[in-house]
């Protein structure tokens, strides 16, 4: 019997983690228990930023990572974190198809293999005050938790503020943070509706979680087991994309039920944000080079 | 003549080692100030509306520097704690035996820590492991602090081990008061 | 390999290494190494380095060294002396007199700091010398400090509540509210215990110097102004949004430096001593935290806490028996793991069972935090014991012995929490 450890960063009840648990039990069933995958959710084995290198170095055979978080390392990882490039699930799937071969090649060079990806629900704008145009965000304290979110803040003239997820709740209560950009799902998980009253469903981007496996660990499996893993991964991908859409609908309803105004962006806000997106795409292309352009052409085709 | 040369060399060695521990402790203290400065920067950034990306990450690296670089000095000051319930009751060669045993275990573990700390930094460099936060620091750079700190700790433990063997070790290091 | 053999072997190696005088942080790392090499197919070294680096450079911890530094600065000012002068006239009427300053000080400082080690180090640095100087018995000084400083976890802000809140997906704001009344209740229980003890042992409590009229008491209270300004200032920055709970520690250091300068006790020598002293005390804690982080990782690989938790939840117990079983389970686990590890390693398994049993997750959060508080003072691995050993240079067994009464008071608090769940649920329900 082969045993794999699969660290993941999100709580056991999160839909990504639930999907992972099903994936692990599918593999166990399909291989008659020959491959046992232990999922370690909630950062109980490795913390989020450590998971990729733990898989790369063989400390864990597989793991779940947020691709866009690794943009600092390689621009292409951040392609699904570019605001307003792919909004909505259909576009996100198209982007994934354009991104996939490049991702697979890079992960292969790093001694890893991509098993499947599942997107988070689309990212919207949470705000204390009503926002009808980007000008309304000027000067408001905007939580910057990634290079992209801090750049957006700069472009709309908001004040980027560093507050860790753990302290977000208190920072919102005291007004240290007045605006935040994340999905409806994360908004429900961190109970943003307790302090912020407006949600604008701008569908800025759909960042993907990727489940990756160490190449040596995968190659050490026999062919039948490898096929079982790939089959279970394909199923998990289909299941995960559907689950994500359902979570999106459900959580937006929860936000509403908790007294939030959940609205589509006004035409002005949408146009303003598209401009931000264009600027950031241009900046990204400068850094990502021909590889980025090729992926973009593939996506726009 | 031979003896004095030897003791002069020992004295020099002693001076070098003590300077190493103290120097690295002072570096640790500077990193402690670094933690303060980084956290204050993020507070004042919010108040005065300027943005320094990655202050939280830098505070973390500075904290790691403060912790690791002070390891040896803290050991030499007898402030790393241990249970001396049994060791404290022993005298003579029994005491020396147990001290040598615990120092040997410590040397082994400190060596493992040092080796794998350097390997961590080296692998981070190989993997191009870059901080995922706004600071985007290549992680091998701050991880050098862990390598240096654990190596100096290893040297300090070997130092203690040799002193114990030569019966020159002060036995108050790390021991506790007894009732 | 049966779980029983694994457990026995790890516990035996823990006691053997600790008993033979190996430094505590290294012992934890050694036990983790043995566990990983023997009972998991994964090599230990690289995983150890990743985890120790992650924990040593984690932003969430930055408040700890800063609070330690704040304590070292205050220790070198006249603040603690004047604080005792100001409090003395008020607590002198209570049996146990100045011992209550430990409880009071920790309860108040708990509202500033989210960790119990920081509470213990900061308050202890000031109160241990002052109380010893006045002739209070050492066991009561150290015991009340060890017990009361665990309140840092229950009274908001609290790191452990954030960890639980994320795992259980409950509102952290409500959890914080839920901790307030139980925290005050525990403080009252601790003070009550000291009074009862003092009534039975009047000879052990030093006599008060003078009897004062109310007017004189108020005049004496002027000595409290600096400490009220400092603590009030730090709490104020948290609740006005100037600083987050973690950043508040930096405000505390700056405040302490300003206070020290205002009193004329800030010289290069005191600054240097406070800085180096804080660096060493923090370094001592950091080595143990590193060992503990590696042990947590090894436990994650070996799966021992997870399997134990699966066993407990698989018993299909009624709610009351389940809670008793979980309390015992966490008390046992708490002897060997630190609080955050206990939660991270077991919540995924425990929470579904707890919510299926119809137990309110906010209530359960308070329950878990109290159990984690108990873990801080149970040997062999108890962080408050380590901090106290570092500060007092006494044997850990002696420290564990003098804090036992407070452990049982927390058991009592758990029972009260079960009988009167409103203690935890009333305040958040009003939000
Ligand atoms: Na607290
Ligand atoms: Na304990």
PDB file of C-alpha atoms and ligand atoms in Angstrom, chain C residues 334-335 375 378 381-382, ligand 2:
ATOM      1  CA  UNK C 334      -2.589  19.390  26.323  1.00  0.00           C
ATOM      2  CA  UNK C 335       0.080  17.764  28.430  1.00  0.00           C
ATOM      3  CA  UNK C 375      -2.749  22.992  28.595  1.00  0.00           C
ATOM      4  CA  UNK C 378       0.134  21.152  32.572  1.00  0.00           C
ATOM      5  CA  UNK C 381       4.838  20.668  27.844  1.00  0.00           C
ATOM      6  CA  UNK C 382       3.186  23.832  29.149  1.00  0.00           C
TER       7      UNK C 382
HETATM    8 NA1  LIG D   2       0.604  21.254  28.817  1.00  0.00          NA
END
